[in-house]
XYZ file of C-alpha atoms in Angstrom:
735
model
C 44.217 84.598 59.036
C 47.140 86.356 57.374
C 48.069 85.412 53.796
C 51.735 84.853 52.994
C 52.755 87.233 50.158
C 53.581 85.653 46.827
C 57.335 85.498 46.119
C 57.483 83.555 42.844
C 55.664 83.642 39.521
C 53.584 80.592 38.608
C 53.412 78.722 35.301
C 50.061 80.419 34.618
C 51.654 83.821 35.277
C 54.403 83.095 32.751
C 51.913 81.887 30.151
C 50.087 85.225 30.509
C 53.296 87.234 30.507
C 54.944 85.994 27.299
C 52.397 87.746 25.069
C 53.047 91.138 26.647
C 56.823 90.696 26.627
C 56.674 89.557 23.009
C 55.209 92.938 22.055
C 58.691 94.413 22.550
C 60.028 92.380 19.617
C 62.517 94.464 17.650
C 63.768 96.430 20.659
C 67.563 96.883 20.769
C 69.664 96.032 23.797
C 71.741 98.883 25.187
C 73.336 97.415 28.286
C 73.164 94.579 30.820
C 73.652 94.727 34.587
C 73.998 92.167 37.381
C 72.925 93.037 40.933
C 74.289 90.677 43.556
C 74.205 87.151 42.190
C 70.572 86.731 41.171
C 69.124 89.890 39.539
C 69.799 90.655 35.864
C 68.652 93.900 34.259
C 68.506 94.406 30.505
C 68.232 97.993 29.300
C 66.631 98.163 25.837
C 65.212 100.723 23.391
C 61.853 100.157 21.736
C 61.327 102.374 18.694
C 57.674 102.986 19.554
C 57.739 103.110 23.343
C 61.255 104.293 24.114
C 63.290 102.945 26.991
C 62.449 99.440 28.219
C 63.871 97.997 31.430
C 63.562 94.217 31.819
C 64.227 92.635 35.221
C 65.070 88.936 35.640
C 65.329 87.837 39.287
C 66.007 84.215 40.253
C 66.874 84.376 43.969
C 64.489 84.086 46.893
C 62.110 86.089 44.722
C 61.600 84.745 41.240
C 60.124 87.223 38.793
C 60.348 88.547 35.248
C 58.752 91.811 34.137
C 59.472 95.291 32.844
C 59.747 98.285 35.149
C 59.421 102.002 34.614
C 62.768 103.874 34.389
C 62.170 105.834 37.605
C 61.978 102.569 39.556
C 65.178 101.085 38.161
C 67.777 100.560 40.908
C 71.010 102.509 40.629
C 73.622 100.770 38.505
C 76.002 98.640 40.591
C 79.728 99.314 40.698
C 82.255 97.684 38.412
C 80.386 95.055 36.374
C 81.271 91.429 37.165
C 82.359 89.037 34.419
C 78.814 87.713 33.855
C 77.521 91.236 33.177
C 80.480 91.996 30.894
C 79.803 88.794 28.964
C 76.154 89.823 28.502
C 77.180 93.287 27.296
C 79.655 91.854 24.817
C 77.084 89.464 23.370
C 73.955 91.637 23.522
C 74.991 95.249 22.943
C 73.129 96.375 19.827
C 71.305 93.038 19.482
C 67.633 92.848 18.494
C 65.100 91.256 20.821
C 63.591 88.479 18.686
C 61.020 87.076 21.109
C 60.288 85.078 24.243
C 58.720 81.681 24.827
C 57.669 79.637 27.828
C 59.173 76.152 27.824
C 56.159 73.856 27.725
C 54.186 74.681 30.922
C 57.290 74.901 33.076
C 58.532 77.945 34.971
C 61.150 78.632 32.313
C 61.300 81.551 29.886
C 63.618 81.637 26.883
C 64.533 85.089 25.549
C 66.125 85.227 22.087
C 68.376 88.040 20.830
C 69.982 88.312 17.408
C 72.935 90.263 16.074
C 74.938 90.049 12.856
C 77.636 88.011 14.587
C 75.252 85.468 16.101
C 72.220 84.607 18.188
C 72.063 84.582 21.984
C 69.476 82.772 24.080
C 68.886 83.747 27.716
C 67.104 80.964 29.572
C 65.569 82.050 32.885
C 64.762 79.268 35.341
C 62.189 80.397 37.913
C 62.039 77.160 39.896
C 64.192 75.500 42.550
C 67.367 77.458 43.227
C 66.747 79.619 40.147
C 69.221 80.242 37.349
C 69.994 82.341 34.284
C 71.818 80.488 31.511
C 73.234 82.233 28.427
C 73.609 80.050 25.332
C 74.364 80.439 21.651
C 72.073 79.497 18.769
C 72.791 75.790 19.251
C 72.135 75.942 23.027
C 75.803 75.654 23.976
C 76.107 77.274 27.398
C 78.316 80.372 27.338
C 77.878 81.072 31.053
C 75.303 80.708 33.816
C 74.710 82.203 37.247
C 74.664 78.708 38.743
C 76.355 75.498 37.617
C 73.986 72.507 37.649
C 75.340 68.954 37.806
C 72.502 66.520 38.447
C 71.797 62.983 37.276
C 68.808 64.296 35.340
C 70.383 67.357 33.712
C 73.525 69.483 33.408
C 73.991 73.238 32.951
C 77.725 73.884 32.637
C 79.618 76.388 30.450
C 80.785 74.652 27.300
C 78.078 71.957 27.377
C 74.706 71.854 25.652
C 71.912 73.300 27.788
C 69.531 70.617 29.036
C 65.917 71.476 29.816
C 64.220 69.644 32.694
C 62.334 66.472 31.880
C 59.076 67.187 30.070
C 55.860 67.221 32.077
C 52.182 67.325 31.186
C 51.077 70.639 29.693
C 47.512 71.033 31.038
C 46.747 73.870 28.598
C 47.094 71.538 25.592
C 46.216 68.143 27.091
C 43.486 66.176 25.313
C 40.306 65.115 27.067
C 41.430 61.482 27.081
C 44.913 62.288 28.426
C 43.364 64.534 31.067
C 41.135 61.708 32.279
C 44.112 59.336 32.306
C 46.151 61.738 34.461
C 43.254 62.088 36.880
C 42.683 58.326 37.039
C 46.344 57.683 37.789
C 46.114 59.735 40.989
C 45.523 58.325 44.456
C 44.617 61.552 46.258
C 41.863 64.191 46.133
C 40.861 66.337 43.165
C 42.653 69.552 44.104
C 45.963 67.827 44.822
C 45.688 65.912 41.563
C 45.270 69.161 39.615
C 48.148 70.726 41.534
C 50.629 67.878 40.986
C 49.542 65.557 38.168
C 48.359 68.441 35.970
C 51.086 70.853 37.228
C 48.776 73.779 38.082
C 50.141 74.368 41.574
C 48.016 74.931 44.654
C 46.322 78.279 43.948
C 45.162 77.571 40.402
C 44.137 74.018 41.307
C 41.792 75.492 43.906
C 40.607 78.165 41.477
C 39.713 75.561 38.843
C 37.757 73.520 41.386
C 35.845 76.651 42.444
C 35.109 77.666 38.853
C 33.986 74.129 38.022
C 31.835 73.818 41.153
C 33.686 70.682 42.265
C 34.504 70.002 45.899
C 38.261 70.401 46.326
C 38.668 67.584 48.835
C 36.641 65.114 46.784
C 38.556 61.833 46.574
C 39.637 61.196 43.004
C 38.041 57.748 43.062
C 34.679 59.341 43.914
C 34.886 61.808 41.027
C 32.832 60.846 38.003
C 32.579 61.879 34.363
C 30.468 64.898 35.296
C 33.191 66.312 37.593
C 35.869 65.514 35.033
C 33.941 67.303 32.298
C 33.331 70.450 34.366
C 36.976 70.661 35.418
C 38.195 70.081 31.858
C 35.903 72.848 30.561
C 37.251 75.194 33.249
C 40.787 74.359 32.070
C 39.838 75.006 28.437
C 38.386 78.431 29.331
C 41.553 79.294 31.230
C 43.714 78.165 28.293
C 41.563 80.183 25.858
C 41.950 83.341 27.961
C 45.724 82.855 28.006
C 45.968 82.186 24.267
C 43.812 85.206 23.409
C 45.507 87.399 26.040
C 42.112 88.094 27.634
C 43.646 89.446 30.807
C 42.336 91.570 33.676
C 45.401 91.871 35.906
C 44.900 92.338 39.626
C 47.082 93.227 42.588
C 45.527 91.796 45.770
C 45.860 93.398 49.188
C 45.222 92.395 52.762
C 44.710 94.642 55.759
C 46.921 94.435 58.781
C 44.312 92.400 60.676
C 44.430 89.689 58.011
C 41.241 90.867 56.316
C 41.029 91.982 52.739
C 37.857 94.010 53.269
C 37.938 97.776 53.052
C 35.167 100.371 53.447
C 35.999 101.783 50.035
C 35.842 98.431 48.210
C 33.175 98.188 45.527
C 30.773 95.290 45.121
C 33.324 93.260 43.228
C 35.906 93.644 45.936
C 38.032 95.985 43.794
C 39.485 99.098 45.322
C 37.155 101.717 43.917
C 39.481 104.592 44.636
C 42.322 103.214 42.512
C 43.471 104.133 39.045
C 44.244 101.492 36.472
C 47.949 100.821 36.161
C 49.802 101.278 32.901
C 52.912 99.700 31.456
C 55.012 101.751 33.798
C 53.302 100.103 36.725
C 51.543 103.151 38.198
C 48.506 101.793 39.926
C 46.116 102.443 42.756
C 47.324 102.948 46.277
C 45.642 100.939 48.995
C 42.934 102.905 50.774
C 44.057 101.573 54.135
C 47.501 102.597 55.262
C 48.017 99.194 56.851
C 47.060 97.192 53.724
C 49.801 95.058 52.243
C 50.119 93.293 48.902
C 49.741 89.517 48.973
C 49.271 88.411 45.358
C 49.308 89.489 41.719
C 47.420 87.587 39.002
C 46.703 88.012 35.275
C 42.932 87.935 35.894
C 40.539 88.071 38.888
C 40.376 84.891 40.969
C 37.323 83.661 42.782
C 39.673 82.296 45.420
C 40.642 85.897 46.262
C 37.177 87.444 46.309
C 37.544 88.203 50.024
C 40.616 90.364 49.351
C 40.798 93.963 48.223
C 42.192 94.298 44.719
C 43.478 96.883 42.280
C 43.009 96.529 38.509
C 45.872 97.209 36.092
C 45.872 97.617 32.347
C 48.827 95.288 31.797
C 50.196 92.301 33.647
C 53.696 93.812 33.452
C 52.385 96.920 35.190
C 50.691 94.831 37.865
C 53.868 92.817 38.470
C 55.982 95.955 38.769
C 53.560 97.516 41.252
C 53.285 94.329 43.270
C 56.998 93.670 43.691
C 57.747 97.354 44.278
C 55.237 97.471 47.120
C 56.278 94.062 48.381
C 59.721 95.558 49.014
C 58.114 98.459 50.873
C 55.845 96.143 52.886
C 58.790 93.979 53.880
C 60.281 96.996 55.671
C 63.580 95.215 55.787
C 66.380 96.846 57.787
C 69.412 98.265 56.011
C 71.629 95.287 55.113
C 74.640 97.225 56.410
C 73.103 97.042 59.890
C 72.719 93.267 59.710
C 75.334 90.611 60.227
C 76.270 89.230 56.792
C 75.661 85.527 56.297
C 79.339 84.674 56.571
C 78.569 80.966 56.952
C 76.736 80.834 53.609
C 79.519 82.798 51.897
C 82.143 80.487 53.376
C 80.163 77.405 52.332
C 79.733 78.791 48.804
C 83.458 79.462 48.419
C 84.271 76.018 49.797
C 81.946 74.470 47.198
C 83.755 76.458 44.486
C 87.116 75.243 45.794
C 85.862 71.647 45.732
C 84.739 72.095 42.113
C 88.056 73.691 41.154
C 90.002 70.878 42.803
C 87.867 68.401 40.852
C 88.660 70.268 37.634
C 92.389 70.192 38.400
C 92.225 66.449 39.012
C 90.390 66.125 35.696
C 93.137 68.054 33.892
C 95.742 65.694 35.355
C 93.772 62.669 34.182
C 93.209 64.102 30.685
C 96.862 65.059 30.238
C 98.025 61.657 31.454
C 95.573 59.930 29.083
C 96.997 61.843 26.089
C 100.581 61.034 27.079
C 99.657 57.380 27.538
C 98.178 57.272 24.024
C 101.371 58.749 22.577
C 103.492 56.165 24.396
C 101.230 53.357 23.150
C 101.877 54.501 19.576
C 105.609 54.191 20.079
C 105.200 50.871 21.905
C 103.272 49.523 18.901
C 105.228 51.448 16.302
C 105.440 48.687 13.684
C 101.770 47.729 13.897
C 100.551 51.327 13.682
C 102.970 52.200 10.888
C 101.812 49.195 8.833
C 98.169 50.160 9.280
C 98.740 53.766 8.252
C 100.813 52.631 5.281
C 98.041 50.237 4.230
C 95.458 53.026 4.322
C 97.688 55.494 2.458
C 98.484 52.854 -0.176
C 94.790 52.146 -0.677
C 94.087 55.831 -1.072
C 96.956 56.145 -3.581
C 95.312 53.311 -5.539
C 92.100 55.334 -5.687
C 90.169 53.283 -3.128
C 87.316 55.480 -1.778
C 87.218 56.143 1.950
C 83.996 54.184 2.191
C 85.830 51.036 1.009
C 88.901 51.451 3.219
C 87.217 49.591 6.060
C 86.573 46.660 3.731
C 90.217 46.656 2.593
C 91.327 46.498 6.237
C 88.849 43.721 6.973
C 90.332 41.724 4.078
C 93.790 42.285 5.533
C 92.539 41.047 8.894
C 91.191 37.840 7.301
C 94.601 37.307 5.713
C 96.185 37.580 9.169
C 97.726 41.018 8.797
C 98.673 42.215 12.318
C 98.295 45.858 11.355
C 94.551 45.366 10.903
C 94.030 44.009 14.418
C 93.696 47.365 16.234
C 91.422 48.871 13.552
C 88.149 50.395 14.860
C 86.759 52.987 12.453
C 87.511 55.183 9.420
C 86.433 58.814 9.024
C 86.936 59.905 5.428
C 85.693 63.431 6.050
C 88.421 64.046 8.626
C 90.995 61.774 6.980
C 91.431 59.723 10.150
C 91.369 56.155 11.386
C 90.599 55.205 14.961
C 92.453 52.234 16.414
C 92.323 50.538 19.801
C 95.509 49.719 21.678
C 95.210 48.114 25.097
C 91.529 49.179 25.179
C 92.480 52.799 24.461
C 90.781 54.322 21.374
C 93.287 56.528 19.510
C 92.425 58.659 16.479
C 95.213 59.080 13.913
C 95.637 61.395 10.941
C 96.346 59.081 8.034
C 98.620 61.540 6.204
C 100.895 61.833 9.264
C 103.327 59.184 10.375
C 103.530 57.604 13.802
C 105.881 60.318 15.102
C 103.675 63.251 14.068
C 100.576 61.623 15.526
C 102.422 60.988 18.786
C 103.743 64.573 18.849
C 100.189 65.845 18.395
C 99.090 63.847 21.445
C 102.033 65.124 23.507
C 101.177 68.703 22.454
C 97.578 68.201 23.544
C 98.778 66.863 26.905
C 100.929 69.982 27.299
C 97.985 72.250 26.448
C 95.837 70.552 29.078
C 98.641 70.884 31.627
C 98.805 74.626 30.893
C 95.056 74.885 31.518
C 95.778 73.353 34.899
C 98.091 76.287 35.690
C 95.206 78.697 35.126
C 92.965 76.562 37.320
C 95.607 76.549 40.060
C 95.745 80.355 39.913
C 91.945 80.487 40.101
C 91.804 78.240 43.151
C 94.375 80.407 44.899
C 92.189 83.439 44.209
C 89.188 81.643 45.681
C 91.175 80.623 48.755
C 92.252 84.226 49.248
C 88.625 85.362 48.968
C 87.643 82.689 51.490
C 90.345 83.856 53.880
C 89.098 87.438 53.486
C 85.522 86.395 54.336
C 86.759 84.518 57.390
C 88.769 87.584 58.436
C 85.717 89.840 58.133
C 83.665 87.325 60.098
C 86.252 87.349 62.883
C 86.301 91.164 62.871
C 82.508 91.299 63.075
C 82.408 88.870 65.984
C 85.225 90.749 67.703
C 83.066 93.886 67.652
C 80.691 91.963 69.932
C 77.620 93.614 68.513
C 78.750 97.217 68.949
C 76.600 99.454 66.741
C 78.450 101.825 64.459
C 75.671 103.423 62.459
C 78.038 105.888 60.855
C 80.419 103.227 59.553
C 80.853 103.520 55.804
C 81.266 100.805 53.203
C 84.859 100.040 52.183
C 84.222 101.788 48.854
C 83.426 105.019 50.715
C 86.085 104.847 53.432
C 88.749 107.518 53.560
C 91.698 105.171 53.487
C 94.210 107.998 53.628
C 92.828 109.071 57.011
C 92.558 105.565 58.498
C 94.897 105.209 61.511
C 95.454 101.541 60.640
C 94.898 100.113 57.164
C 94.454 96.301 57.144
C 96.871 94.394 54.884
C 95.085 92.236 52.304
C 97.526 90.739 49.842
C 96.817 88.321 47.004
C 99.757 87.900 44.660
C 98.837 86.793 41.134
C 100.996 84.842 38.693
C 100.852 87.601 36.060
C 102.423 90.170 38.400
C 105.890 89.103 37.248
C 104.991 90.694 33.891
C 104.001 94.300 33.328
C 100.250 94.395 33.905
C 97.183 96.461 34.738
C 93.408 96.155 34.583
C 91.512 98.480 32.286
C 88.683 100.680 33.524
C 86.361 97.985 32.084
C 88.200 95.353 34.193
C 90.033 93.577 31.353
C 93.499 92.248 32.137
C 96.416 93.613 30.086
C 99.841 91.920 30.237
C 103.118 93.096 28.723
C 106.560 91.549 28.520
C 109.510 93.086 30.380
C 112.085 91.537 28.047
C 112.459 89.256 25.028
C 112.025 86.108 27.128
C 108.735 87.317 28.550
C 107.541 88.480 25.125
C 108.238 84.960 23.869
C 106.397 83.410 26.814
C 103.339 85.625 26.407
C 102.838 84.697 22.753
C 103.560 80.987 23.182
C 101.831 80.302 26.488
C 99.222 82.921 27.340
C 97.852 84.164 24.031
C 94.358 82.700 23.515
C 91.471 82.915 21.086
C 89.687 86.266 21.326
C 92.665 88.166 22.804
C 94.057 91.317 21.171
C 97.775 91.915 20.612
C 99.189 95.457 20.524
C 102.646 96.700 19.627
C 104.246 100.010 18.811
C 105.654 100.866 15.440
C 108.771 101.953 17.313
C 111.359 99.264 17.946
C 111.878 97.976 21.472
C 108.311 97.807 22.751
C 106.728 95.054 24.844
C 104.342 92.486 23.453
C 101.049 93.699 24.923
C 98.198 91.212 25.285
C 94.688 92.463 26.041
C 92.943 89.384 27.478
C 89.356 88.759 26.344
C 88.803 86.628 29.462
C 90.627 86.122 32.719
C 93.311 83.405 32.540
C 91.247 81.104 34.795
C 88.247 81.262 32.441
C 87.521 79.520 29.179
C 88.789 81.522 26.220
C 86.251 82.832 23.714
C 86.392 84.535 20.344
C 82.915 86.025 20.734
C 83.770 88.786 23.212
C 83.682 92.327 21.910
C 86.241 94.294 23.910
C 85.246 97.942 24.523
C 87.146 100.634 22.636
C 88.071 102.273 25.950
C 89.990 99.143 26.987
C 91.758 98.939 23.615
C 92.799 102.611 23.911
C 94.132 102.097 27.428
C 96.063 99.008 26.303
C 97.510 101.058 23.441
C 98.652 103.766 25.858
C 100.236 101.048 27.985
C 102.063 99.633 24.940
C 103.472 102.990 23.830
C 104.397 104.136 27.351
C 106.595 101.137 28.085
C 108.333 101.256 24.700
C 111.339 103.187 23.400
C 108.989 106.116 22.742
C 109.165 107.046 26.442
C 112.861 106.321 26.648
C 113.483 108.687 23.727
C 111.638 111.464 25.571
C 108.726 111.540 23.109
C 105.110 112.038 24.188
C 103.218 109.989 21.591
C 103.686 107.096 19.186
C 101.799 104.860 16.775
C 100.367 101.527 17.924
C 98.785 98.713 15.924
C 96.212 96.157 17.055
C 95.633 92.628 15.712
C 93.606 89.597 16.733
C 95.338 86.677 18.426
C 94.903 84.387 15.403
C 96.965 86.832 13.296
C 100.028 86.288 15.475
C 102.443 83.473 14.701
C 105.873 82.347 15.845
C 106.463 80.843 12.386
C 108.332 83.272 10.095
C 107.628 83.736 6.410
C 109.804 81.755 4.037
C 113.323 83.193 3.998
C 112.774 85.310 7.122
C 114.082 84.934 10.670
C 112.422 85.813 13.989
C 114.510 86.964 16.914
C 113.654 85.826 20.430
C 110.557 87.707 21.534
C 109.605 88.493 17.939
C 106.551 87.275 16.069
C 105.010 87.386 12.606
C 101.727 89.170 11.817
C 99.378 87.841 9.160
C 96.603 90.019 7.738
C 95.557 93.629 8.210
C 96.424 95.751 11.231
C 94.366 98.438 12.920
C 96.461 101.521 13.684
C 96.014 103.933 16.570
C 98.100 106.890 15.479
C 99.671 109.395 17.876
C 98.682 107.491 20.993
C 99.805 109.621 23.966
C 102.105 108.206 26.612
C 100.833 108.259 30.169
C 101.529 106.362 33.382
C 100.170 106.672 36.910
C 101.347 104.756 39.979
C 99.117 104.391 43.021
C 98.097 102.403 46.062
C 95.064 100.107 45.991
C 93.339 99.320 49.312
C 90.281 97.322 48.228
C 89.836 94.456 47.654
C 93.601 94.023 48.114
C 96.416 96.261 49.299
C 99.113 96.630 46.645
C 100.924 98.949 44.263
C 99.239 99.361 40.882
C 100.342 101.207 37.791
C 99.420 101.858 34.176
C 97.352 104.319 32.128
C 95.963 107.071 34.411
C 92.349 106.616 33.247
C 92.427 103.018 34.495
C 94.525 103.386 37.636
C 92.694 106.404 39.053
C 89.521 104.338 39.326
C 91.264 101.494 41.157
C 93.647 103.257 43.548
C 92.862 105.492 46.528
C 95.704 107.827 45.578
C 97.884 108.117 42.475
C 100.879 110.008 41.132
C 101.250 110.628 37.400
C 104.601 110.664 35.643
C 105.801 111.772 32.231
C 109.117 111.471 30.345
C 111.762 113.395 32.315
C 115.284 113.552 33.674
C 115.126 111.303 36.762
C 116.355 107.742 36.355
C 113.838 104.979 36.995
C 115.187 104.178 40.489
C 115.313 107.860 41.530
C 111.770 108.517 40.324
C 110.572 105.441 42.227
C 112.111 106.726 45.475
C 110.409 110.120 45.049
C 107.035 108.419 44.457
C 107.549 106.150 47.468
C 108.234 109.088 49.792
C 105.228 111.016 48.471
C 102.865 108.071 48.890
C 104.040 107.436 52.465
C 103.249 111.033 53.419
C 99.694 110.778 52.092
C 98.587 108.068 54.538
C 97.837 108.679 58.204
C 99.032 105.107 58.808
C 102.728 105.893 58.337
C 103.796 102.234 58.261
C 101.204 101.109 55.704
C 103.056 101.949 52.470
C 106.272 100.528 53.868
C 104.504 97.201 54.526
C 103.092 96.736 51.039
C 105.464 98.682 48.794
C 109.081 99.604 48.239
C 110.930 101.772 45.706
C 111.812 98.578 43.819
C 108.145 97.515 43.579
C 107.165 100.975 42.391
C 109.962 100.931 39.813
C 108.346 97.847 38.249
C 105.477 100.095 37.114
C 107.677 102.866 35.710
C 108.666 102.913 32.023
C 112.296 102.377 31.048
C 114.182 105.643 30.790
C 113.857 108.943 32.618
C 110.671 110.207 34.284
C 109.447 113.101 36.345
C 106.484 113.485 38.691
C 103.824 115.762 37.228
C 103.237 117.329 40.635
C 106.830 118.514 40.930
């Protein structure tokens, strides 16, 4: 009978693994990668052992182990936001250690850096998940969002572990007996479920204890209990002392594990012990396939051929590497993609985004309603605030303010009626008006408190705009998936083995390029995406400069501006507008340099015919629309507080090109960024042709480069191209 290969690590596996992974403590993280939506790779450097590659997979296969560098998959293309977030938080961080959460299939990896601690929590059960949190377990991001009655894993909230279960490795003899007595099934199922060992190790414990697996729990006596408990204690002792003898188990094609070359113990005598890199024995029989990997030999597997390994990490690497080979899966490009699952996933995202938008509406309305209640009860609220301020002026401690208000209530003072609570630390009182709790700053009057609530309502409404943009993006992606599904079905199964991926297609030679448009709100500004995929936005005029600073500048963003007069406000976004802002993201120097080139190119430096200029960079919290005393800010201007970082002699440089994937559109900006995003580009430099004339020349040149003569005309025009050209004269570098 054929054995189904193991796809997921067990709780016992994880208990054995943490000791080996902990030996890499002190290793430094170099880079993080995300493959698909369920495989995370952390590249680290250990000062004693060199390069360390840690794989965390939480999809259909759930595994955690190191792999040798030669078996690391090629790096994926442009890193998604989750991978960029990991790089920003972990680059240069020290690996502090790893722990298993109780006896659950959860590992918690801890990394530390001068600017903070990061915890990566890997869930190897259910749907699987990787959650990234800070020191206090606030979720920064996660591969999957979890919203259950029992627990929540959502960015911005505190990470919640699953409900605690019995840890059989530390359970007392009395508690063990109680768990067994509470069961109403047989012994092996009780060990598997009540004691959380799972099927395989429940059977193994019964075998080691010499207890019949199918023995009804009510027929088991103290003798059986004692033998099973001793078997559990020996297993726990081996795990605590790291007394491991890792094995990879194999089965022949006929379902038998026996092999002529097996030794008396059932081990493959011709194999070499594996090392940390995972090099191990090769099955003697060509048709043998791997079926299991364990931290020590199991009596339950004595009928199978096995290969010993020196480390459990090495055994896991060998097992999963050969499991991929055994699967002999066809090339995914030859298979029909699961369009239905992709469509369902995007629809779920849209539903969540719509829920968030509705929540923003409710929150904003609640804040406005509170402000209106303050005005509706102006006299009452004003009296209460005056009473508190007067008490404070008389030297009454905050802790006695509540008593003073209670006295006023007994004397029939109306202003005391809505009183709820006092917070001396924050200098606030909380009142209740029409069952609405409202927190007020005591030092502010009714008007200022109401204005603060209106401002908060406006801020929430602006967050809604970002959410609306995000939902439009998701709808466009959904439409694109549906289009590809229709194209696939229209092919009616025709095999095109030579068809290339979109990334490798020669778009210039395509007789017909499909139009895929997805207009974004920020395209009315000057904009581009850096080679690291960060969004950069610049104002076209004073009004847009004003709007960028007031409306779109968020915590963590960088602001760049030229020393020369007449440059755009340039905002390098730390996160996409649809995502939560963060001050913890370390933006790569390459993106800052490209944003600086963008800032200088669209300033008066270009217009004056110069080829370089000085640019300064500041953090978003250094930018203010409030001038210093005695100063005045023009429209589009802003004040800078604190030190500036200067990038001297930043060269100008602009390229304009055509992007075909994932969308068809004109793009423009620094050449180093645009050349990686467009299928063809044209560089320009300061010159004698007016902006409109240069745009026409570029338009004609781009049209001639495509075999599909109508393509550029459909998605571009000289006017659209001119939007990406700096003010002033230009010339094409190819002329």
